[in-house]
C-alpha positions as a Python dict, from the first residue, in 0.01 Angstrom:
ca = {
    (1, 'X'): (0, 0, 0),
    (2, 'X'): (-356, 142, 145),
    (3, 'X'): (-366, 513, 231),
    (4, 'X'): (-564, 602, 562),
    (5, 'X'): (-871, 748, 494),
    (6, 'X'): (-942, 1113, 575),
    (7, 'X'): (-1203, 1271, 674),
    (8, 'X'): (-1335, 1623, 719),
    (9, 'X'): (-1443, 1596, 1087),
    (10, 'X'): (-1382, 1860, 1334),
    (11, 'X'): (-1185, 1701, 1576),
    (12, 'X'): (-1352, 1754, 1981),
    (13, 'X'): (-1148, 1772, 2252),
    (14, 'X'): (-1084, 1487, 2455),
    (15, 'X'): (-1096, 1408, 2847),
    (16, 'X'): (-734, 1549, 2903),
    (17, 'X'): (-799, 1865, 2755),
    (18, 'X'): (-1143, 1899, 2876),
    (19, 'X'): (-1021, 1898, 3226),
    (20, 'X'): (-795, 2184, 3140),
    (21, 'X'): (-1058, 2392, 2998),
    (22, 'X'): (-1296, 2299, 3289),
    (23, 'X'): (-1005, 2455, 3541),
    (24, 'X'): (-945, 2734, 3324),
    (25, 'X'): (-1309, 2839, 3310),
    (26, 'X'): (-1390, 2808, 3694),
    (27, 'X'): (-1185, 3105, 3722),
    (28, 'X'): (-1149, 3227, 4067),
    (29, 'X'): (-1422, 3030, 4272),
    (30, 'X'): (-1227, 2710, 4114),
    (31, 'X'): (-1354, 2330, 4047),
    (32, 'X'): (-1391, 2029, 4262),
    (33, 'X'): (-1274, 1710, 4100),
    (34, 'X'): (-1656, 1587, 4151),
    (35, 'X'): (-1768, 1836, 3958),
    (36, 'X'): (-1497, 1777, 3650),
    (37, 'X'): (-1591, 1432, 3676),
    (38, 'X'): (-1945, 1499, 3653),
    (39, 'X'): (-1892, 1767, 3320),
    (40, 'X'): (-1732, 1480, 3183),
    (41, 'X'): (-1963, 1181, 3234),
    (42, 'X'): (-2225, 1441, 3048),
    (43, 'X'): (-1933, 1532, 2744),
    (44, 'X'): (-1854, 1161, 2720),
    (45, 'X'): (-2133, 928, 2819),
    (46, 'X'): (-1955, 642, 2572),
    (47, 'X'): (-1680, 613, 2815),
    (48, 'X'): (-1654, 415, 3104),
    (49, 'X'): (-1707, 691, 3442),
    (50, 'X'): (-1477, 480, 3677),
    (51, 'X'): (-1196, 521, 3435),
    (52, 'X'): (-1251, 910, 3388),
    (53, 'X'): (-1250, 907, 3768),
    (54, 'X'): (-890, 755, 3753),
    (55, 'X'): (-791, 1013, 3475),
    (56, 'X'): (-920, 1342, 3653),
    (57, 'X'): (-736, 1178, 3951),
    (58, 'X'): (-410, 1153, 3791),
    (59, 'X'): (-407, 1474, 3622),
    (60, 'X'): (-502, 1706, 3951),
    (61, 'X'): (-292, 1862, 4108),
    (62, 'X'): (28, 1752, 4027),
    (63, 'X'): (9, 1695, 3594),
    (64, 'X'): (-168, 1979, 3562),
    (65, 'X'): (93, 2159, 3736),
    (66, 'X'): (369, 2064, 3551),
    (67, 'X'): (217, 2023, 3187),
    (68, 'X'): (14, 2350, 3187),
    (69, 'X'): (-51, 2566, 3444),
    (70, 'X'): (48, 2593, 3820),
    (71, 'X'): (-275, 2488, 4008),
    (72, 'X'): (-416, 2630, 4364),
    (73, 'X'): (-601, 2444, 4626),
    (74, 'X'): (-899, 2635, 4768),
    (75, 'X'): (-1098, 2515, 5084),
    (76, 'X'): (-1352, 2267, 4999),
    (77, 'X'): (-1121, 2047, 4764),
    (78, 'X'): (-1121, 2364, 4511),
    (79, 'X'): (-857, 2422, 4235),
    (80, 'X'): (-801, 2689, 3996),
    (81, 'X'): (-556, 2825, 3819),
    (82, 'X'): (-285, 3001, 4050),
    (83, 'X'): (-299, 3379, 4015),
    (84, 'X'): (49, 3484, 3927),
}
């Protein structure tokens, strides 16, 4: 049997939770999805931007909403995190 190697590395966060953190640190003035998508073609410039596109799309609103946080829509194609 062969063991899987282990390494030391620091794990980064990936695309999913970078979108979260993105949200959560617009704070009030909120986050376009352009904008996320942008922050992550400059986090992850390995990966492919039309399939990032297609994950920021399928997370906001609705994932978001129901895996971590309930979102708000601003004008302007804004979200943030809803104020409770």
């Amino acid at each position: 049997m062969t063991q899987a190697k282990v390494t030391n590395r620091k794990k980064s966060p990936g695309v999913i939770s970078t979108i979260f953190n993105l949200i959560e640190k617009s704070g009030t003035k909120g986050i376009t999805k352009q904008e996320i998508l942008d922050q992550l073609i400059k986090r992850f410039p390995d990966r492919s931007a039309d399939k990032m596109n297609n994950t920021v799309n399928v997370q906001i609103p609705h994932r978001v909403s129901r895996e971590r946080f309930k979102l708000e829509k601003l004008e302007g194609g804004l979200y943030r995190k809803a104020v409770k």
